[in-house]
Short mmCIF file of N, CA, C and O in Angstrom, two decimals:
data_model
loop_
_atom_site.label_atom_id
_atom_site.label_comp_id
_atom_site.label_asym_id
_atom_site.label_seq_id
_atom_site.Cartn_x
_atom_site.Cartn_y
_atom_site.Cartn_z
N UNK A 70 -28.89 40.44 -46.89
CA UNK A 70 -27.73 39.57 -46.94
C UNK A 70 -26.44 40.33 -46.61
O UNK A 70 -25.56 39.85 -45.89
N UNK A 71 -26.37 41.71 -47.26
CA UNK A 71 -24.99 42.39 -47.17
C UNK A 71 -24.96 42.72 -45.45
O UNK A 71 -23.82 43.03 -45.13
N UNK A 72 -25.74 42.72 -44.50
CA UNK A 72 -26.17 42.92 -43.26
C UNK A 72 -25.45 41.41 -42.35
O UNK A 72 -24.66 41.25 -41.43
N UNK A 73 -25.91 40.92 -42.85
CA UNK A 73 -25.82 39.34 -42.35
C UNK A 73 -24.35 38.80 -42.30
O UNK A 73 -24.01 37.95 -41.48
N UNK A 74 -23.41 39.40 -43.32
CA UNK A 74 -22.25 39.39 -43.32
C UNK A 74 -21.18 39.82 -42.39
O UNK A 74 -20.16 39.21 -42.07
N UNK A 75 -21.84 41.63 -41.81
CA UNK A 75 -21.20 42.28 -41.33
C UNK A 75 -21.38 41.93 -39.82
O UNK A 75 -20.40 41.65 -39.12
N UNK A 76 -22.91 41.95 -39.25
CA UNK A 76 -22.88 41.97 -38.02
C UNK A 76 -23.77 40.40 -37.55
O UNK A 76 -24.73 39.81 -38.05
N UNK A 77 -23.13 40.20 -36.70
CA UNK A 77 -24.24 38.54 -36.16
C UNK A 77 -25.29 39.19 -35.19
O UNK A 77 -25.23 39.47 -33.99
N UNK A 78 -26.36 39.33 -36.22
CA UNK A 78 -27.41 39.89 -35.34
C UNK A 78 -28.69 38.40 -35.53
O UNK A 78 -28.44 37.27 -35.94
N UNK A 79 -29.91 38.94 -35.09
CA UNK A 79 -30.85 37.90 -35.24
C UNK A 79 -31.38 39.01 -36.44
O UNK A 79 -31.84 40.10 -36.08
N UNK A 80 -31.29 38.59 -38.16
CA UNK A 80 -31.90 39.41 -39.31
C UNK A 80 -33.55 39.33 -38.89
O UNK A 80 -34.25 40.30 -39.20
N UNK A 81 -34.02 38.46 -38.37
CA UNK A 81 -35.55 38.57 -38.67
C UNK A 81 -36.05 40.18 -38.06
O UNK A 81 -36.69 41.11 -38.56
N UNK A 82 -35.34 39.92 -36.62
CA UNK A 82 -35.87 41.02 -35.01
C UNK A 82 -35.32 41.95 -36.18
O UNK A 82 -36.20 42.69 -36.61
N UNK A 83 -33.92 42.13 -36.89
CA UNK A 83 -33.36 43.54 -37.35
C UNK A 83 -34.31 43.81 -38.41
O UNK A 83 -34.72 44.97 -38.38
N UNK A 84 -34.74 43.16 -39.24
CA UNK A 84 -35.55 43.10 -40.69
C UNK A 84 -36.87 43.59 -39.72
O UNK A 84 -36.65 44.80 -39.85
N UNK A 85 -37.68 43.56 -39.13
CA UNK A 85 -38.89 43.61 -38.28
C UNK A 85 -38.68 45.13 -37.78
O UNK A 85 -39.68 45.79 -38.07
N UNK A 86 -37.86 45.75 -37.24
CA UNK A 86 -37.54 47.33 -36.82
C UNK A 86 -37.38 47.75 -38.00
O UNK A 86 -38.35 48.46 -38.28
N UNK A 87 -36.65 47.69 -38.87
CA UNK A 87 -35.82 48.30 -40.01
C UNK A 87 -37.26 48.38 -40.73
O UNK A 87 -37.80 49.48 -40.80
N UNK A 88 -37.69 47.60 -41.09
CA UNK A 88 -38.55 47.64 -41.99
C UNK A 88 -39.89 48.57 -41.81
O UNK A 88 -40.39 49.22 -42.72
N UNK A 89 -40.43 48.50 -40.27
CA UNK A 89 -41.29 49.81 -39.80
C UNK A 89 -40.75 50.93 -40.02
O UNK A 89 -41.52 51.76 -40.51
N UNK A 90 -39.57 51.31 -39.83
CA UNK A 90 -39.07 52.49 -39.94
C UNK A 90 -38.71 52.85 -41.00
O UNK A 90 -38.49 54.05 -41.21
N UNK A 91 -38.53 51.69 -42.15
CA UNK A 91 -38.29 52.51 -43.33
C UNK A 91 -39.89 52.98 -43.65
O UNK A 91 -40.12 54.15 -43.95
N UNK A 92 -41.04 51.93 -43.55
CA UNK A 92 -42.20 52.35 -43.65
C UNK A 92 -42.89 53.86 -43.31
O UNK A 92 -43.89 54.45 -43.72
N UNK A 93 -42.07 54.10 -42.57
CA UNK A 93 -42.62 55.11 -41.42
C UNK A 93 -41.65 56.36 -41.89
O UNK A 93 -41.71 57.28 -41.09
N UNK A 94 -40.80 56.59 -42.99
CA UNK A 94 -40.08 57.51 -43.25
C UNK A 94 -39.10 58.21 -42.06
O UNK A 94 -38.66 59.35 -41.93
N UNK A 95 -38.96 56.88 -41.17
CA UNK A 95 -37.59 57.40 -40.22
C UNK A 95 -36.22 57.21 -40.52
O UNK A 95 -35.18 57.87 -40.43
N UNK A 96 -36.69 55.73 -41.03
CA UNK A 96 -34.98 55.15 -41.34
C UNK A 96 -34.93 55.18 -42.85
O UNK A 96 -35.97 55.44 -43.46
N UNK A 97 -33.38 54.85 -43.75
CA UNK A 97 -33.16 54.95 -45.50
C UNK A 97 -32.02 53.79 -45.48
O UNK A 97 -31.03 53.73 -44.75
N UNK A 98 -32.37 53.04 -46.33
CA UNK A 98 -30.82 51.93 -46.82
C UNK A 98 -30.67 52.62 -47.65
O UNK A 98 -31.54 53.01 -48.43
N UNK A 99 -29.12 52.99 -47.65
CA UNK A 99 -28.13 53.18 -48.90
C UNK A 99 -27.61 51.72 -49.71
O UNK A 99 -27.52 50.68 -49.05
N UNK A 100 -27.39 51.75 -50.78
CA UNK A 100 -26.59 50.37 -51.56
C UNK A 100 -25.81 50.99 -52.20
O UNK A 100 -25.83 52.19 -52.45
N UNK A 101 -24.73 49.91 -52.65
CA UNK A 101 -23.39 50.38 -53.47
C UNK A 101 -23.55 49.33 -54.02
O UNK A 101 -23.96 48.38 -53.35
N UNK A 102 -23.23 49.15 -55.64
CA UNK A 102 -23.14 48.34 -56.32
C UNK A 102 -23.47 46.75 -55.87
O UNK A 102 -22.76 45.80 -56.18
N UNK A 103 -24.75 46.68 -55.06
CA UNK A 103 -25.21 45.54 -54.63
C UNK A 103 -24.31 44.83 -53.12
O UNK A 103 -24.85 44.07 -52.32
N UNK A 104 -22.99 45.28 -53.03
CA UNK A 104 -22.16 44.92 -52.08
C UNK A 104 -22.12 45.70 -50.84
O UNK A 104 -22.50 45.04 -49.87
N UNK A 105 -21.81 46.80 -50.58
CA UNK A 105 -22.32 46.98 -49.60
C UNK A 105 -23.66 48.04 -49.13
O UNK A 105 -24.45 48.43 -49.99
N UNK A 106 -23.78 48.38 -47.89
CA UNK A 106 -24.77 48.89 -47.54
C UNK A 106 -24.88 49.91 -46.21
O UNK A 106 -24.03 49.59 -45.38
N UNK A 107 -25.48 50.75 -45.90
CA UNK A 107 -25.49 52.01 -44.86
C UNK A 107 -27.20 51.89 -44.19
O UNK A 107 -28.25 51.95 -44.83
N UNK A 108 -27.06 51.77 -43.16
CA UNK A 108 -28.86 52.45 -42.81
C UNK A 108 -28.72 54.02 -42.07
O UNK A 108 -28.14 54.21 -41.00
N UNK A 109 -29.24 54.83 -42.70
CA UNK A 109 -29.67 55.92 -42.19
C UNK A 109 -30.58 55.90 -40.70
O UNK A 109 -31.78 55.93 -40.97
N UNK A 110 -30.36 55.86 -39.44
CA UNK A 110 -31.34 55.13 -38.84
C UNK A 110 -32.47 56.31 -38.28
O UNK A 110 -33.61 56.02 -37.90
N UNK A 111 -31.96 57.53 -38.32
CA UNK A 111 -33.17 58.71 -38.26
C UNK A 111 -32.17 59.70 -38.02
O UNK A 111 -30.98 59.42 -37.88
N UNK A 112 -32.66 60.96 -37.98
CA UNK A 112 -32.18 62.36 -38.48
C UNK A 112 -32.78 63.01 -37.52
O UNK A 112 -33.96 62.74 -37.29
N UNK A 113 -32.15 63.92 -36.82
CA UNK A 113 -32.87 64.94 -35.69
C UNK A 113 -32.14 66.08 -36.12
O UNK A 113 -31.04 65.99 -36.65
N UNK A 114 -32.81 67.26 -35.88
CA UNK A 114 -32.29 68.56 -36.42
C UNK A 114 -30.50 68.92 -36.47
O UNK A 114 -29.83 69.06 -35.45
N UNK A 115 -30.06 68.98 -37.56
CA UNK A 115 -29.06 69.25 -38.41
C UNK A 115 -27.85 67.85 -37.93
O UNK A 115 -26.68 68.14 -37.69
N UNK A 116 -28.34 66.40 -37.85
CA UNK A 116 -27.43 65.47 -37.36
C UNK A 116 -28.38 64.07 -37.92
O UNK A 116 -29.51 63.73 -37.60
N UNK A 117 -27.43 63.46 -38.85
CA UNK A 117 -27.91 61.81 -39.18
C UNK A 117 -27.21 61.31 -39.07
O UNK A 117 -26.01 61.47 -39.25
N UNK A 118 -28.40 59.78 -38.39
CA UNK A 118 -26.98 58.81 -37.83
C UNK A 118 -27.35 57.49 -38.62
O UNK A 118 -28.38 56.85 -38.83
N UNK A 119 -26.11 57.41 -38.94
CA UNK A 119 -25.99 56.07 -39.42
C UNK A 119 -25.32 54.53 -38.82
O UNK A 119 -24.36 54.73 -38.08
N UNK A 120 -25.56 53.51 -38.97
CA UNK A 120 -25.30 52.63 -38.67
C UNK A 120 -25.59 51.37 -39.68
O UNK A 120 -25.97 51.29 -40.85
N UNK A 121 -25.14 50.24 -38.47
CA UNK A 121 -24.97 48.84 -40.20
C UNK A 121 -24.53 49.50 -41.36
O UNK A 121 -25.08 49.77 -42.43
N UNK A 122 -23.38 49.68 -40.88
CA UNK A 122 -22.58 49.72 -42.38
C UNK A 122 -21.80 48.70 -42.84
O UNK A 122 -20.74 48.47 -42.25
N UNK A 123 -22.20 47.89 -43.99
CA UNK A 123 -21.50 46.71 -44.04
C UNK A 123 -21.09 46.70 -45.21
O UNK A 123 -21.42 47.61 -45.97
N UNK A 124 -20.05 45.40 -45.75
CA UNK A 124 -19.63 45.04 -47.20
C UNK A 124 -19.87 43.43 -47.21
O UNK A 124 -19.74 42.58 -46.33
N UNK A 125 -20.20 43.36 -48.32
CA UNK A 125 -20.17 41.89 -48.53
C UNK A 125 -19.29 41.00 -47.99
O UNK A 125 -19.26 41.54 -46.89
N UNK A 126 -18.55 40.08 -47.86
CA UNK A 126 -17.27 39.16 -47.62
C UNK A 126 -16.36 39.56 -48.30
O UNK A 126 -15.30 40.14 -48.07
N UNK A 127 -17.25 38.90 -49.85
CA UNK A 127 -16.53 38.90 -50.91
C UNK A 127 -16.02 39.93 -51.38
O UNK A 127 -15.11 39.97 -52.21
N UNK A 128 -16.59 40.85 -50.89
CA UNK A 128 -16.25 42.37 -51.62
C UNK A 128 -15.58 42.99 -50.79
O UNK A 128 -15.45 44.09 -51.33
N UNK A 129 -15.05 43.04 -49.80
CA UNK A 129 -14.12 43.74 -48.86
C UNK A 129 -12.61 44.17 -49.38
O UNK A 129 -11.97 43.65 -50.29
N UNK A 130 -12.23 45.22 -48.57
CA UNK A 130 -11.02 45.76 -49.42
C UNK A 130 -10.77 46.30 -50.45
O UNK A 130 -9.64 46.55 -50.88
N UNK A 131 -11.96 46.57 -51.02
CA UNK A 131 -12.32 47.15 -52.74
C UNK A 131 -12.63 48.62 -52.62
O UNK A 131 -12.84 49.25 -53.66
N UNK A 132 -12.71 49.50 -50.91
CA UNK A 132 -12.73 50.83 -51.00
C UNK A 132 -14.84 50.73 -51.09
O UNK A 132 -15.32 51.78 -50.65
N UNK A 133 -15.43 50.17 -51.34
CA UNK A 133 -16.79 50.05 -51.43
C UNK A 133 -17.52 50.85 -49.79
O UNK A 133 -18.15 51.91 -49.85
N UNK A 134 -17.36 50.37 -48.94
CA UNK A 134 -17.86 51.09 -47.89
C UNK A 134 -17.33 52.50 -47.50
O UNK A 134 -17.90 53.00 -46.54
N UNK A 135 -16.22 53.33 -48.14
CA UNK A 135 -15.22 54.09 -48.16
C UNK A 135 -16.23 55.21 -48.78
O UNK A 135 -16.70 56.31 -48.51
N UNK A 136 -16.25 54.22 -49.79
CA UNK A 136 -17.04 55.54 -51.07
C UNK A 136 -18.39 55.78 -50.74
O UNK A 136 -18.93 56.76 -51.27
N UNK A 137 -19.19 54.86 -49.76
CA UNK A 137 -20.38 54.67 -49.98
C UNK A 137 -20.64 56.06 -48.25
O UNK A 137 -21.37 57.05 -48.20
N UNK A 138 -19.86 55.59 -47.35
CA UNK A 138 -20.03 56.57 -46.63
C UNK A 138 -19.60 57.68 -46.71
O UNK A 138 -19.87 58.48 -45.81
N UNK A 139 -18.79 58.06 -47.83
CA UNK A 139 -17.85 59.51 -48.20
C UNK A 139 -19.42 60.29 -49.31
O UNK A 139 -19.70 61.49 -49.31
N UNK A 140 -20.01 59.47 -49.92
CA UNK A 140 -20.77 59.72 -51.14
C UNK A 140 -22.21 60.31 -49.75
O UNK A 140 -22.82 61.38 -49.78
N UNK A 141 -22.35 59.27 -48.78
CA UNK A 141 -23.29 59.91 -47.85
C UNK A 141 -23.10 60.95 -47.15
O UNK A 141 -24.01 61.76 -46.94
N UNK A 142 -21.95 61.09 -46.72
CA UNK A 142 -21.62 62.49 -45.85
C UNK A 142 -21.87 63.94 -47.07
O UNK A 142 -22.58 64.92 -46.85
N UNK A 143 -21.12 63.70 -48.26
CA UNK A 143 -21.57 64.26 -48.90
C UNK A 143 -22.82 65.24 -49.07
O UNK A 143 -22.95 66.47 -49.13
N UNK A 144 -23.70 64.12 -49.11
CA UNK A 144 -25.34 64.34 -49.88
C UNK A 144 -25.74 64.88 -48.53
O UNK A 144 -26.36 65.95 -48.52
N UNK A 145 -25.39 64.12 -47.08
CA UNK A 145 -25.84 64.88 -45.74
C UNK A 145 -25.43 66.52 -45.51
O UNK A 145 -26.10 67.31 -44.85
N UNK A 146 -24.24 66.81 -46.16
CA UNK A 146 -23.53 68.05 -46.46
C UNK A 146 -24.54 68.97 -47.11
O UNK A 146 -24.99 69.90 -46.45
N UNK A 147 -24.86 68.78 -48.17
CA UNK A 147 -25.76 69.00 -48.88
C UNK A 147 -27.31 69.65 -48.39
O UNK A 147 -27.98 70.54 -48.90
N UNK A 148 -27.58 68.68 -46.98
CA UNK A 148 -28.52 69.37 -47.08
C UNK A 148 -28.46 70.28 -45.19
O UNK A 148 -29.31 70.63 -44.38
N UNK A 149 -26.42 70.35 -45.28
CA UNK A 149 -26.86 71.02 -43.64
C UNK A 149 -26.59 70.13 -42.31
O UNK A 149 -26.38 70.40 -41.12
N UNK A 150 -26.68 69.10 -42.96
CA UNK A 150 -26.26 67.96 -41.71
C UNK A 150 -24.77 66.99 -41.22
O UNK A 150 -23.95 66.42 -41.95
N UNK A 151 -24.80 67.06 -40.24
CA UNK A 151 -23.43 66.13 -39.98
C UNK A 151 -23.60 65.18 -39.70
O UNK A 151 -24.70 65.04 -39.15
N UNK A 152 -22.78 63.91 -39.82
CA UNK A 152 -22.62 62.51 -40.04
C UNK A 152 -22.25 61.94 -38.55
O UNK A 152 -21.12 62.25 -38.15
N UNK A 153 -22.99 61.21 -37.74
CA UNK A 153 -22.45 60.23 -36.52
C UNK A 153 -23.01 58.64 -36.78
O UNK A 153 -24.13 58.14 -36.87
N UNK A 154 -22.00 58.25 -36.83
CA UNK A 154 -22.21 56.70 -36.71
C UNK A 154 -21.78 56.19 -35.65
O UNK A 154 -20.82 56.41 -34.92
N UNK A 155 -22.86 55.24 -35.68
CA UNK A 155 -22.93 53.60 -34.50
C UNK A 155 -22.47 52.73 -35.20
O UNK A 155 -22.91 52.02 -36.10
N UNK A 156 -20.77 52.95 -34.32
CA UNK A 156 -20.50 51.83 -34.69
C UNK A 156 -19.58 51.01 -33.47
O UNK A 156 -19.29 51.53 -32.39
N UNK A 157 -19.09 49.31 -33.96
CA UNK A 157 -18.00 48.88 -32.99
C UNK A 157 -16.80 49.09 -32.79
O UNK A 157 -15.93 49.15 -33.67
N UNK A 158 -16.62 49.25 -31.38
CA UNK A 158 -15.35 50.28 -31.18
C UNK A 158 -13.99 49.98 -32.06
O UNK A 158 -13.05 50.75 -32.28
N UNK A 159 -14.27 48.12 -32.64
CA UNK A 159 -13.24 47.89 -33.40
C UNK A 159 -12.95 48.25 -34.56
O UNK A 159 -11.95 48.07 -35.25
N UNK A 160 -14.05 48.88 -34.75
CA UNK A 160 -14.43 49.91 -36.40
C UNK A 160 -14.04 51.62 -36.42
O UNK A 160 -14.15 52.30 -37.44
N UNK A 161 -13.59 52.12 -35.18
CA UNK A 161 -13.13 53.36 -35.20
C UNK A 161 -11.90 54.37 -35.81
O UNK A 161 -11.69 55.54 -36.14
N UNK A 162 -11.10 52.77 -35.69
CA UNK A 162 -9.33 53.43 -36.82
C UNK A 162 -9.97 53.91 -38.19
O UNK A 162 -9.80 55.04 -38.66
N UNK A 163 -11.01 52.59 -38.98
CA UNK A 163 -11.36 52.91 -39.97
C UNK A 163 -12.29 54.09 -40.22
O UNK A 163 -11.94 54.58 -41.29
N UNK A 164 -12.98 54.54 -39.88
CA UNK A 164 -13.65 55.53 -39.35
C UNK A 164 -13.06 56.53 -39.47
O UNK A 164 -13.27 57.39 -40.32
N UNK A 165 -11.99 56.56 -38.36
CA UNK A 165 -10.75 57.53 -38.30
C UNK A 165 -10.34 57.88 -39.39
O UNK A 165 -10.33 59.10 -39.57
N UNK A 166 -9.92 57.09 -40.38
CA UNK A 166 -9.41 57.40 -41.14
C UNK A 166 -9.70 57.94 -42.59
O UNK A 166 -8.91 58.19 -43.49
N UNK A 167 -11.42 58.07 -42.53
CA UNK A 167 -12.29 59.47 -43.06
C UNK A 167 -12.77 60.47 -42.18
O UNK A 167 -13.77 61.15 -42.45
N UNK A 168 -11.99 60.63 -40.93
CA UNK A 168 -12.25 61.62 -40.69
C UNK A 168 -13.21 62.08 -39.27
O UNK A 168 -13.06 63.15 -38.67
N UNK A 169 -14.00 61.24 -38.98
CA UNK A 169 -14.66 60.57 -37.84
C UNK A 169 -13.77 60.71 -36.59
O UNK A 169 -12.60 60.37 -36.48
N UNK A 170 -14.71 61.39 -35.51
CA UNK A 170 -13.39 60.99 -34.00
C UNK A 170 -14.69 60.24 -33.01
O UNK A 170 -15.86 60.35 -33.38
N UNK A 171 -14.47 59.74 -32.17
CA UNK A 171 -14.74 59.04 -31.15
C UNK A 171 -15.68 60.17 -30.18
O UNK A 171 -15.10 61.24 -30.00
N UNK A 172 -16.75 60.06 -29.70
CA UNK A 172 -17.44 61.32 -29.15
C UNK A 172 -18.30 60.89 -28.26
O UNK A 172 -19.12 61.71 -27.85
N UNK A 173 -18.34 59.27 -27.66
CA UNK A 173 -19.01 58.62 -26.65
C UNK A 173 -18.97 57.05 -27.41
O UNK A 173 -18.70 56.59 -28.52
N UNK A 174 -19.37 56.62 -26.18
CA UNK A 174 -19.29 54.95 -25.80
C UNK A 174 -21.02 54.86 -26.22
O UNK A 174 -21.68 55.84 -26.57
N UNK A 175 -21.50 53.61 -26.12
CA UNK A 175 -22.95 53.32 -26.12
C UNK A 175 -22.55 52.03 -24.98
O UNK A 175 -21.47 51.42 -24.98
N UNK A 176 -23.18 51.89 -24.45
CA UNK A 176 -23.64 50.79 -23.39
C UNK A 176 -25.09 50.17 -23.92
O UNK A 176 -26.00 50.61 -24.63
N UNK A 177 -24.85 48.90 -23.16
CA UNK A 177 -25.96 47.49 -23.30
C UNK A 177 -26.86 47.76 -21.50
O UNK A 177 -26.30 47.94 -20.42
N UNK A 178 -28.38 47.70 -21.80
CA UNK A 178 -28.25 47.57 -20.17
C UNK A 178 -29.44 46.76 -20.25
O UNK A 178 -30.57 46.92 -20.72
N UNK A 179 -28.82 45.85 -19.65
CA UNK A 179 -30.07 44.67 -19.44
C UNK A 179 -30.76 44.50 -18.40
O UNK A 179 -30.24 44.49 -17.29
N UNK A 180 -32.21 44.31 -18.62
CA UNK A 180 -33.18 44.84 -17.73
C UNK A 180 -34.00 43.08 -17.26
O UNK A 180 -34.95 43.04 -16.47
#
């Protein structure tokens, strides 16, 4: 649900990947007090990337996704690794403003 809020995706197709991969010990959901949420989406030597980072509606502006990705960089610290997220380019000030810089584009390519 906290997913469903943030990005207009199709949840089933996202729930259907996500869910192999958490199976499969590639991907990790983070939670914060039920509101928001982080997916770890896999880890390659000394770099995890995260993406879908969302907050509830209701819960926005409360610093919740703030803490939740500051508390992850952290624990990634911890064990050696640095933090890149996928995210939308309209999400980068915020980003910015823990610290995050801009380090490539992602493109769509339809086949």
């Amino acid at each position: 649900e906290i997913v469903t809020d943030g990005f207009d995706i199709d949840i089933n197709k996202w729930y259907t990947d996500i869910s192999h991969n958490l199976r499969h010990g590639i991907s990790q959901v983070y939670t914060l007090e039920d509101s928001a949420c982080a997916v770890k989406m896999f880890t390659s030597p000394g770099i995890s990337y995260f993406s879908y980072i969302s907050t509830r509606k209701e819960a926005r502006g409360k610093g919740l996704a703030t803490r939740l990705v500051s508390a992850l960089c952290t624990a990634e610290a911890e064990k050696h690794n640095t933090v890149q997220i996928f995210c939308d380019e309209s999400l980068e000030g915020f980003y910015g403003k823990m610290g995050f810089v801009t380090i490539g584009k992602a493109v769509e390519l339809t086949i």
